[in-house]
mmCIF file of C-alpha atoms in Angstrom:
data_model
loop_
_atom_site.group_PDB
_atom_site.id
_atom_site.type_symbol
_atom_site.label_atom_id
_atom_site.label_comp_id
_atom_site.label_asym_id
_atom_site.label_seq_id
_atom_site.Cartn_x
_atom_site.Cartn_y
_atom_site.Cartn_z
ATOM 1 C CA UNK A 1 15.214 25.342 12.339
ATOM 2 C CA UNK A 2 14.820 23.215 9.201
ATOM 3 C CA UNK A 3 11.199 21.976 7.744
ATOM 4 C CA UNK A 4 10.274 20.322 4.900
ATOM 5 C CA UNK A 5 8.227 22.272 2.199
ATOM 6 C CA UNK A 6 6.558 21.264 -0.496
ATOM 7 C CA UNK A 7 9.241 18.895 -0.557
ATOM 8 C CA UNK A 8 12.385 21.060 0.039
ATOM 9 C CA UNK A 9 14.569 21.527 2.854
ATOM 10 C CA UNK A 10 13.974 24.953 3.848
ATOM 11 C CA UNK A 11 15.370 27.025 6.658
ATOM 12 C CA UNK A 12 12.493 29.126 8.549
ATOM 13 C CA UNK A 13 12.816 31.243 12.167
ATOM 14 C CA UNK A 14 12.125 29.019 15.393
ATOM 15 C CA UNK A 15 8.836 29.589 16.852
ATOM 16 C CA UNK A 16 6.745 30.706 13.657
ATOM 17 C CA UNK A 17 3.280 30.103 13.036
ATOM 18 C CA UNK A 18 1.607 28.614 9.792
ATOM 19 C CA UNK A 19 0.130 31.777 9.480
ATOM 20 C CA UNK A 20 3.675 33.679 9.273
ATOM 21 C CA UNK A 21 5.251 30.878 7.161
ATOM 22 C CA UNK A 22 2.617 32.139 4.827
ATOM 23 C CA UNK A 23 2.905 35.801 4.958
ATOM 24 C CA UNK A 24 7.015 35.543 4.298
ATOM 25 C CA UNK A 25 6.271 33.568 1.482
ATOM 26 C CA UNK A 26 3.755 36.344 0.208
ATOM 27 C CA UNK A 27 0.889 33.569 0.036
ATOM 28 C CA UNK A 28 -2.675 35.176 0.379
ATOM 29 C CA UNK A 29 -4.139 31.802 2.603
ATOM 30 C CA UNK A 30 -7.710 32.667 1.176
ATOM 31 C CA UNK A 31 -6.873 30.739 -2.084
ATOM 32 C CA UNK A 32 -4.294 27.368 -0.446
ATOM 33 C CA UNK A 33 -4.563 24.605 1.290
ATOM 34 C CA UNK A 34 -2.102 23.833 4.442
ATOM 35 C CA UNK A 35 -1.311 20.432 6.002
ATOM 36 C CA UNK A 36 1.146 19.373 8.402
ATOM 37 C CA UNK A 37 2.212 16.368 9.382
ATOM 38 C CA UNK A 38 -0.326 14.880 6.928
ATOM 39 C CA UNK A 39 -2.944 16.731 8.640
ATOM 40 C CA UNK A 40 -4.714 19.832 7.481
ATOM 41 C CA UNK A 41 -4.396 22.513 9.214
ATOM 42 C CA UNK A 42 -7.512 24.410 9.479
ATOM 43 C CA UNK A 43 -7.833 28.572 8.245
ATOM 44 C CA UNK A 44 -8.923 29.618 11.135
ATOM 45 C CA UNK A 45 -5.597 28.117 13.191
ATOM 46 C CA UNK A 46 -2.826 29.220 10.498
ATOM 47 C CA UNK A 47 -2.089 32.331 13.410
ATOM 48 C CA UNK A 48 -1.677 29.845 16.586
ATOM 49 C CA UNK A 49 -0.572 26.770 14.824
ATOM 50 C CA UNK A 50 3.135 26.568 15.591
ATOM 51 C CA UNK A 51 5.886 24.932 13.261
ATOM 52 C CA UNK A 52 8.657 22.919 14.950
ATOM 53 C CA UNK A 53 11.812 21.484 13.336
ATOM 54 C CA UNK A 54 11.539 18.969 11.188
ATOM 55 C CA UNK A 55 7.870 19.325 10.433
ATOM 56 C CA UNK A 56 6.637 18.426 7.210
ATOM 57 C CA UNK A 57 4.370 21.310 5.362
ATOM 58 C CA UNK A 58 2.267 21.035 1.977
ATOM 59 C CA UNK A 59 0.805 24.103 0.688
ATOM 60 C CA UNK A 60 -1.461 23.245 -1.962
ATOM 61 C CA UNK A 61 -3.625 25.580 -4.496
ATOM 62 C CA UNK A 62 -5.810 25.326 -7.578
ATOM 63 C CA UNK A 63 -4.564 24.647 -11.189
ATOM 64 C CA UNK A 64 -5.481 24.302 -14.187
ATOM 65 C CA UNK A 65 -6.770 20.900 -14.544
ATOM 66 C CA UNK A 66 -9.449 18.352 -16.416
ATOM 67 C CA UNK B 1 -39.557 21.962 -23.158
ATOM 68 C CA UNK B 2 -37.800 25.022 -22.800
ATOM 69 C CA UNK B 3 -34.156 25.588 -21.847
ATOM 70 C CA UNK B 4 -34.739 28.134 -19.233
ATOM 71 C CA UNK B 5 -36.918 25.487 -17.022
ATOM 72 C CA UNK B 6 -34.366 22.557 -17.702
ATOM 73 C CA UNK B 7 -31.898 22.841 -14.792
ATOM 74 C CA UNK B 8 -29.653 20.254 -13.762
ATOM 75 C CA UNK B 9 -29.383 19.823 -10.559
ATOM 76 C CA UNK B 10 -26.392 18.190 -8.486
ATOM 77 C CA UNK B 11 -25.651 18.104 -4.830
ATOM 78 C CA UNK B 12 -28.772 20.086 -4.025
ATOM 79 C CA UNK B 13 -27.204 22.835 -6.473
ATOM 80 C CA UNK B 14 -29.042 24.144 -9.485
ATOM 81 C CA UNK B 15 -27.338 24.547 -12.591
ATOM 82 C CA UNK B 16 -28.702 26.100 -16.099
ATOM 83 C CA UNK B 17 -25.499 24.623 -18.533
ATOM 84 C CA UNK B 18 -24.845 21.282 -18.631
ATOM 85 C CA UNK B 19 -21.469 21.238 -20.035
ATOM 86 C CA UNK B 20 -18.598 21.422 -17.421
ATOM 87 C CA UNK B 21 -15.237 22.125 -18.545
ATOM 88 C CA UNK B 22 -11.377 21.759 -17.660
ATOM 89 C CA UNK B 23 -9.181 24.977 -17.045
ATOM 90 C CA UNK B 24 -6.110 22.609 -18.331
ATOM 91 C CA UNK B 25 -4.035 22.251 -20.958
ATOM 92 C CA UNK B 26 -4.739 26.041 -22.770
ATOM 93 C CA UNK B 27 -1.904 28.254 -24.014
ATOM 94 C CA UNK B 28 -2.258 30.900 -21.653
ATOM 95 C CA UNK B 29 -4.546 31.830 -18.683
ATOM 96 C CA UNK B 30 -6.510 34.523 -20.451
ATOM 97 C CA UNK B 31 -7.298 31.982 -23.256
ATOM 98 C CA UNK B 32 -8.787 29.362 -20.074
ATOM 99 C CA UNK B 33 -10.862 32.670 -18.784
ATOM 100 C CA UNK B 34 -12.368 33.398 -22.885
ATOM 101 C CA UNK B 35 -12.927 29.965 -23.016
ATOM 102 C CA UNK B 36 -14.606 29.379 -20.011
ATOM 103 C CA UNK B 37 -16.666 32.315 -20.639
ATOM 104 C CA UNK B 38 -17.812 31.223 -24.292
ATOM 105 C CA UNK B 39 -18.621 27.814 -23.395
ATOM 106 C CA UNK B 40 -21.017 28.485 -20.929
ATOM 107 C CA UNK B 41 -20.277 25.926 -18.597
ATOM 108 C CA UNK B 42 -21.381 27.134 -14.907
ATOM 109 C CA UNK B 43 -18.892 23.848 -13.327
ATOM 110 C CA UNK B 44 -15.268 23.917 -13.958
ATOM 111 C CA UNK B 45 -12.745 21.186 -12.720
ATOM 112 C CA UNK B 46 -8.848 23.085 -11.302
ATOM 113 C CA UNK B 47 -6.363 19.992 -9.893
ATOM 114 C CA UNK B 48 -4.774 20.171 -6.729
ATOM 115 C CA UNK B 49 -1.304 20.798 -6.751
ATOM 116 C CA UNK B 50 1.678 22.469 -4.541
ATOM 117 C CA UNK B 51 2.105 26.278 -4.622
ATOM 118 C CA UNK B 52 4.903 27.751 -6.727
ATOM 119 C CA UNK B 53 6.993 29.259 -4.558
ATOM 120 C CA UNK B 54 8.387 31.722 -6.663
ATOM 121 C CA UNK B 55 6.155 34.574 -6.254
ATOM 122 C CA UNK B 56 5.722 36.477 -9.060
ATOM 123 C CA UNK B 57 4.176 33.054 -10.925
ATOM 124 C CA UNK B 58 0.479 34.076 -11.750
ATOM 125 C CA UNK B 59 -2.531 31.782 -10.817
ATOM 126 C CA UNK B 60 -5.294 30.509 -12.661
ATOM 127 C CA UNK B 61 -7.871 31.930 -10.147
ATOM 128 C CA UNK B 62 -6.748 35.294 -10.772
ATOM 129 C CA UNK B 63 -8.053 35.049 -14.265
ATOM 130 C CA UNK B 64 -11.712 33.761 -12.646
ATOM 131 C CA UNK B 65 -14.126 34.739 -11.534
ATOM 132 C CA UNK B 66 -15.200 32.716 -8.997
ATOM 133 C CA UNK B 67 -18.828 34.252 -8.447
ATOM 134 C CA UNK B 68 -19.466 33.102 -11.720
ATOM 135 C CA UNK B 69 -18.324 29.114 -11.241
ATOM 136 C CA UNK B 70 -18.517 26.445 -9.284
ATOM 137 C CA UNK B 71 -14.903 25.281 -8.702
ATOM 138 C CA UNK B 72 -14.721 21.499 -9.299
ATOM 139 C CA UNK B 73 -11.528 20.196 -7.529
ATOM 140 C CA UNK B 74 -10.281 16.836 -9.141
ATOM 141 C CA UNK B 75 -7.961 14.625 -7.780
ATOM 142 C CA UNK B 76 -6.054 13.749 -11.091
ATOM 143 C CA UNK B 77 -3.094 11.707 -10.764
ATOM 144 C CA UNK B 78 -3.821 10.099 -7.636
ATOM 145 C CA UNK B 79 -3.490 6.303 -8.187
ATOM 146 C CA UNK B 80 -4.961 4.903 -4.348
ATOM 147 C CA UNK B 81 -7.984 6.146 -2.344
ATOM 148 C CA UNK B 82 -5.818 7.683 0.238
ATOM 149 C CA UNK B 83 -4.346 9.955 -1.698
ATOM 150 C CA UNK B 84 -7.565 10.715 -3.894
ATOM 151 C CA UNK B 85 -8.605 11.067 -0.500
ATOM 152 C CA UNK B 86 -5.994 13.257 1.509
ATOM 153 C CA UNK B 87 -6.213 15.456 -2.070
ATOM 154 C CA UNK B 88 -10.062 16.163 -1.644
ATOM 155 C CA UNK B 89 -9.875 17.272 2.201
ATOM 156 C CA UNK B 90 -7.134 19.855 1.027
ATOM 157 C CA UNK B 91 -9.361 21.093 -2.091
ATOM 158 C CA UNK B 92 -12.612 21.481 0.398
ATOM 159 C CA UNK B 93 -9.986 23.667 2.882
ATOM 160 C CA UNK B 94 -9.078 25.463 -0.114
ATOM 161 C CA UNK B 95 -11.974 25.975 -2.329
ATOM 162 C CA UNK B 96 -14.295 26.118 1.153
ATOM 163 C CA UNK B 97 -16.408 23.737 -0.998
ATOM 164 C CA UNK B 98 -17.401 20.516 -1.028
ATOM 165 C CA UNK B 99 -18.088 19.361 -4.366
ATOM 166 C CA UNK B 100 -14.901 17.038 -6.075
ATOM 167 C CA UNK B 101 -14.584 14.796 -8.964
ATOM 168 C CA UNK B 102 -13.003 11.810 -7.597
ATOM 169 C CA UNK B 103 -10.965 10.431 -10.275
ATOM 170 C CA UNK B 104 -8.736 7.045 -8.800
ATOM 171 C CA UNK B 105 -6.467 6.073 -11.797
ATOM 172 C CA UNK B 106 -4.934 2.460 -12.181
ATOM 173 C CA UNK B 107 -2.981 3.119 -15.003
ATOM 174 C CA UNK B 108 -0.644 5.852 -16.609
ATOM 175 C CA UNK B 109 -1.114 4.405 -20.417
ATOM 176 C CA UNK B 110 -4.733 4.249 -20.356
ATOM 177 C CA UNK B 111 -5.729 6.366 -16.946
ATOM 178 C CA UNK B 112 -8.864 4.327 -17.049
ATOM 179 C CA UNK B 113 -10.380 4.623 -13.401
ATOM 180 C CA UNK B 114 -9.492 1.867 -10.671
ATOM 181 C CA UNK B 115 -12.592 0.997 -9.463
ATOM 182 C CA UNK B 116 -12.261 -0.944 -6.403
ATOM 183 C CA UNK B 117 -10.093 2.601 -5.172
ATOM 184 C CA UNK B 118 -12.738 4.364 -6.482
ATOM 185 C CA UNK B 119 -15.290 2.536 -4.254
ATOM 186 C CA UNK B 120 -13.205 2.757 -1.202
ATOM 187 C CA UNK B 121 -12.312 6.248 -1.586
ATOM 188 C CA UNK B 122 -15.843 8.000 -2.441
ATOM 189 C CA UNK B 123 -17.387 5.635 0.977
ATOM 190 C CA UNK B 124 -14.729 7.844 2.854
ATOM 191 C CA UNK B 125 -15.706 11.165 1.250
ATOM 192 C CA UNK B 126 -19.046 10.691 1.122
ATOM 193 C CA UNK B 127 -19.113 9.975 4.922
ATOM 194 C CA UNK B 128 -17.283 13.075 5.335
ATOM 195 C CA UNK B 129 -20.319 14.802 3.996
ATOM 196 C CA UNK B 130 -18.140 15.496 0.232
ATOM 197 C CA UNK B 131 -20.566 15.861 -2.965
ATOM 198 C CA UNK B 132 -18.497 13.282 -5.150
ATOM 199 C CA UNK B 133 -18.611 13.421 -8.537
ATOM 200 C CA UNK B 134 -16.834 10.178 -9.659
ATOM 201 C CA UNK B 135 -15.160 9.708 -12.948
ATOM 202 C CA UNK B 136 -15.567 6.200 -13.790
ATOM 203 C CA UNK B 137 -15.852 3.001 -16.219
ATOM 204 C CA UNK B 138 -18.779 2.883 -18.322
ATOM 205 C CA UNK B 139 -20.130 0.284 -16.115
ATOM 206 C CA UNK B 140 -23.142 -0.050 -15.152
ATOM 207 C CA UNK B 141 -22.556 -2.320 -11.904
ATOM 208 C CA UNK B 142 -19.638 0.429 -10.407
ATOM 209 C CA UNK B 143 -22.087 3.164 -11.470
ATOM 210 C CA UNK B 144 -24.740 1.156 -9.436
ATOM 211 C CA UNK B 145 -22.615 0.709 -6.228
ATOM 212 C CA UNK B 146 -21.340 4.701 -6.892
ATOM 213 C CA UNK B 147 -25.103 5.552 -6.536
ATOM 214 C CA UNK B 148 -25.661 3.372 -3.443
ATOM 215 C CA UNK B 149 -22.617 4.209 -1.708
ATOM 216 C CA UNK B 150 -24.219 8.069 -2.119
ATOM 217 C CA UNK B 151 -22.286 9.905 -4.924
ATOM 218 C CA UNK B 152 -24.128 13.162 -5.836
ATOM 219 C CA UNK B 153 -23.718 11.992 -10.137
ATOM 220 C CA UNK B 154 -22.042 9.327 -11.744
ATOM 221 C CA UNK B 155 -19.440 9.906 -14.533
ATOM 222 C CA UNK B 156 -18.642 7.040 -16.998
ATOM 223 C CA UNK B 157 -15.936 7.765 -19.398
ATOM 224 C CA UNK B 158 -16.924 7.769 -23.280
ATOM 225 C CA UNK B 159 -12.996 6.931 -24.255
ATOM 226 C CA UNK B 160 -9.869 7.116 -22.783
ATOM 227 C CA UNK B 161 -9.156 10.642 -21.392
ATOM 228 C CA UNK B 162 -7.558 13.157 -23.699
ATOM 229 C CA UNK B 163 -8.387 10.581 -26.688
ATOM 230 C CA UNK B 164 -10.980 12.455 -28.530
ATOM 231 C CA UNK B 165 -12.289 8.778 -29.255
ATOM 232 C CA UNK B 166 -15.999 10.045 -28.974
ATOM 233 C CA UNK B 167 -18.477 7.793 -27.276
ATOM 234 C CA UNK B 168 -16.863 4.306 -27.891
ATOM 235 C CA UNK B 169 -19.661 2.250 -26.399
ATOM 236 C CA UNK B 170 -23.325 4.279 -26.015
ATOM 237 C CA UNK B 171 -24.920 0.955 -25.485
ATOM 238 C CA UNK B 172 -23.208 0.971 -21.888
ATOM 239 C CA UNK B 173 -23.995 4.800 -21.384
ATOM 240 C CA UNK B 174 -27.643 3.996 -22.054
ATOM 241 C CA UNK B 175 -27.790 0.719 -19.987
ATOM 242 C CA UNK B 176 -26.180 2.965 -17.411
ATOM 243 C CA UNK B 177 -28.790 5.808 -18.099
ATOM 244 C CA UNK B 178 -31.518 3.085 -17.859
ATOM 245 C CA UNK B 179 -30.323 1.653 -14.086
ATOM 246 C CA UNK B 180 -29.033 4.726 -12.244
ATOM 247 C CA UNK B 181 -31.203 7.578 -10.919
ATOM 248 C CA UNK B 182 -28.667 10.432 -9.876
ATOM 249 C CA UNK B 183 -27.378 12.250 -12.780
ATOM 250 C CA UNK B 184 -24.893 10.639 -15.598
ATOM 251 C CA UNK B 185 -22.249 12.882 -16.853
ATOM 252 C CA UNK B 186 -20.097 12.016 -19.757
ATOM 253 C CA UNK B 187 -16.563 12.503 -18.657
ATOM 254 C CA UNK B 188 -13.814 12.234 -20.899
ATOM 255 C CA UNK B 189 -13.009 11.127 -24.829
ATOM 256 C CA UNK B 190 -15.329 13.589 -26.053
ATOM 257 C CA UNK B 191 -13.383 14.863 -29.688
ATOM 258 C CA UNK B 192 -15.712 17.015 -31.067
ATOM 259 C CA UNK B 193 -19.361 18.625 -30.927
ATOM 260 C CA UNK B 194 -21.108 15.726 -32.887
ATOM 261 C CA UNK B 195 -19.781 13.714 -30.117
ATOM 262 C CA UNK B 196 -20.983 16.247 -27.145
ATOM 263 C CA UNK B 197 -24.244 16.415 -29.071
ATOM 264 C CA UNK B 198 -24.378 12.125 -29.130
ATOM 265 C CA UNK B 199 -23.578 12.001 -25.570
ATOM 266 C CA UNK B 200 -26.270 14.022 -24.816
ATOM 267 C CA UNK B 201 -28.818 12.571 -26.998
ATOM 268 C CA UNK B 202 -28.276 9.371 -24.889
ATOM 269 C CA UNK B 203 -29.930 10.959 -22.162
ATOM 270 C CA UNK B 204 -27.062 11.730 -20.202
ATOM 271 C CA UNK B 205 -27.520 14.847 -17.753
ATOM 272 C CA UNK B 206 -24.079 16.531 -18.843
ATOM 273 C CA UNK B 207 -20.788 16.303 -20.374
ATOM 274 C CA UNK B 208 -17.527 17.359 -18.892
ATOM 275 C CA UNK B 209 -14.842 17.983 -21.121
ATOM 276 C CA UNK B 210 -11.307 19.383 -21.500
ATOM 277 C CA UNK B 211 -9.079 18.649 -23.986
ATOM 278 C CA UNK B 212 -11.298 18.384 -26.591
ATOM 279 C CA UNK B 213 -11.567 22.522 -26.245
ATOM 280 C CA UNK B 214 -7.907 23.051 -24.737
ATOM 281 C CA UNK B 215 -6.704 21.341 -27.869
ATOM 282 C CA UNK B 216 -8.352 22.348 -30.794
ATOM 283 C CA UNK B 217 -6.465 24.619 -33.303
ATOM 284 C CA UNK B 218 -9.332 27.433 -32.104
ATOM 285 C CA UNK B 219 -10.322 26.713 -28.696
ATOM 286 C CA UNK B 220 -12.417 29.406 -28.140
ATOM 287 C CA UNK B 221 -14.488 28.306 -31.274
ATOM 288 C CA UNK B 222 -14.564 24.769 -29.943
ATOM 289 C CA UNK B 223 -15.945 26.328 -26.342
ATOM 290 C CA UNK B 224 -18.724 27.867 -28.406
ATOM 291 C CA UNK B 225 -19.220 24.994 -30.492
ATOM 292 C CA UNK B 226 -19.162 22.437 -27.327
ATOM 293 C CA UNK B 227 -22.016 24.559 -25.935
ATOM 294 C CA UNK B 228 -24.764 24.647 -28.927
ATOM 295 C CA UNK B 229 -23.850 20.848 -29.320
ATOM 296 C CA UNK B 230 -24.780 20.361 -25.834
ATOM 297 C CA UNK B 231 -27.556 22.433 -25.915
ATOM 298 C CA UNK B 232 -29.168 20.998 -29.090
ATOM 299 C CA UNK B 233 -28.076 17.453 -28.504
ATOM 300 C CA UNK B 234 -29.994 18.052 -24.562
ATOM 301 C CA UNK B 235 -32.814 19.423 -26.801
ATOM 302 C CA UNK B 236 -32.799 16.689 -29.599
ATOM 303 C CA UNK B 237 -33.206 14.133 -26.833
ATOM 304 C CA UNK B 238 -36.102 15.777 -25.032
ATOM 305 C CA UNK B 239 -37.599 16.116 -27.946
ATOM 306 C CA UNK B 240 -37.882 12.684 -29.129
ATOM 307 C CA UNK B 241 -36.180 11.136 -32.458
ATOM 308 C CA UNK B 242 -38.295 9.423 -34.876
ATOM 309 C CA UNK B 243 -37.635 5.582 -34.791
ATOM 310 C CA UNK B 244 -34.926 4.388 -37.565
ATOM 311 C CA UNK B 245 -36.861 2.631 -40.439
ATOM 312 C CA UNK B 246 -34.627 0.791 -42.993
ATOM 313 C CA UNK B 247 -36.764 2.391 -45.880
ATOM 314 C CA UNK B 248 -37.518 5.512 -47.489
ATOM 315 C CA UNK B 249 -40.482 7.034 -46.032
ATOM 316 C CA UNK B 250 -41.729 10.360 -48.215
ATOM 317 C CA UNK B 251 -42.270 13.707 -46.482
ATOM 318 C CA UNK B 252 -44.488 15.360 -49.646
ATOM 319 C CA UNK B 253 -47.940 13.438 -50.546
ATOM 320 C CA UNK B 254 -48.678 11.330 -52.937
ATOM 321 C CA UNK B 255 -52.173 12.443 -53.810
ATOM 322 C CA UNK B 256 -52.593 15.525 -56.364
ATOM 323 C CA UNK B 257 -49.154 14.718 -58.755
ATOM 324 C CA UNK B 258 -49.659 16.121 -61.908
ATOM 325 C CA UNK B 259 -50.515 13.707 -64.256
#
């Protein structure tokens, strides 16, 4: 299936979780942010939270900033 | 009035420095960390932003340590409340904390604060139970509705931000100062230390600052010299000045000249 991330057409295995998205991509999830859909997706749901095609998924961290 | 009893104290938090800093804008992560570290400053501000994907890209919080700071998530760039907004919930689920500077620009050229975005968005975050820091026009009537609406500090701009214009208009900080209880925090168009040190002579709580140590030819000088000018300037105004008299006024006595 396809989903959007962070504003790219990616191609990611049907049934994954947030919390897999993450580990494929080598993200640590202590330090980011997820939403889907426009809506955050809590920490403690990235492992049952699943993905479906088309869905829309900002992963967000901390940078440098004023 | 010594500094070890002089704490400032925002969103229930206590805090010994009152110079908060930016992590933007330096040449290299290790130069944020030294500066950081030299400058005191217990509050930093990061920015919200998407994740390089590319995986061997280092982070900024690798470089921190984040026992030592309190993270200050800003939501710079966003130009409506709902993004301001929608940026804050994702730096709280982040950062597991809820302090943010709400910045709500209305402008690219001037990125002087939109105020009636401002208003709408810190309502919605401080219902959500966010401390909200907002950056905003030296005004005293939006710093007046900031307070009511329940923002943990108010933070007029002293010039445009990145300007290093200095405090453009200290009659507004201290008519501000004068009609606001929480704490006022001079954020953005600070230049140099004389103008940290001015700022806080005012009476203002703090100063938060970024490019005027990012950008210096030696920021890690600047960091150092940002943090005695806060420091004395905090001191100078607890102290008291002497009133200006348009005459001379001679410290040696007059009695027993030689004749």
């Amino acid at each position: 299936m396809r989903i959007v991330l962070n504003g790219d057409s990616v191609e990611t295995a049907d049934g994954g979780t947030v919390g897999e998205l993450l580990q494929q991509l080598g993200i640590s999830r202590e330090r980011v942010a997820v939403e889907l859909n426009a809506d955050i997706v809590p920490k403690v749901d990235y492992d049952r939270r699943p993905l479906s095609d088309s869905d829309k998924i900002e992963i967000v961290h901390f940078v440098g900033g004023g | 009035m010594t500094q070890s009893t002089d704490k400032l104290i925002i969103g229930g938090r206590e805090f010994s420095s009152r110079l908060m800093v930016g992590t933007g804008k330096y040449a290299s992560f290790e130069q944020t960390a030294r500066a950081l570290e030299v400058s005191g400053a217990q509050i930093i501000t990061v920015a919200v932003r998407r994740v390089n994907l590319d995986r061997s890209k280092e982070s900024l919080l690798d470089y921190i340590d984040l026992k030592k700071y309190t993270l200050l998530p800003n939501t710079a760039g966003c130009y409506t409340a709902d993004d301001a907004v929608r940026t804050c919930r994702l730096a709280r689920e982040a950062g597991m904390s809820d302090f943010v500077k709400l910045e709500v620009l209305g402008d690219e050229k001037t990125l002087f604060p939109d105020n009636e975005e401002l208003l709408k968005a810190a309502k919605i975050l401080v219902a959500e139970g966010f401390t909200v820091l907002p950056y905003c026009s030296d005004d005293v009537i939006v710093c007046k509705k900031l307070e009511d609406i329940g923002c943990a500090a108010v933070m007029p701009l002293g010039a445009p931000i990145g300007s290093g214009l200095g405090i453009r208009n200290p009659y507004n900080i201290r008519i501000i100062l004068e009609n606001v209880s929480v704490p006022v925090i001079v954020d953005a168009g600070v230049g140099s230390a004389s103008d940290a040190a001015i700022a806080m002579e005012l009476g203002c709580a703090g100063v938060l600052m970024n490019t005027a140590i990012a950008g210096a030819q030696d920021p890690i000088a600047m960091a150092e010299a940002m943090k005695l000018a806060v420091i004395a300037g905090r001191l100078s105004y607890k102290a008291g000045r002497i009133p200006r008299k348009l005459y001379a006024n001679a410290s040696s006595p007059l009695d027993g000249m030689i004749g």
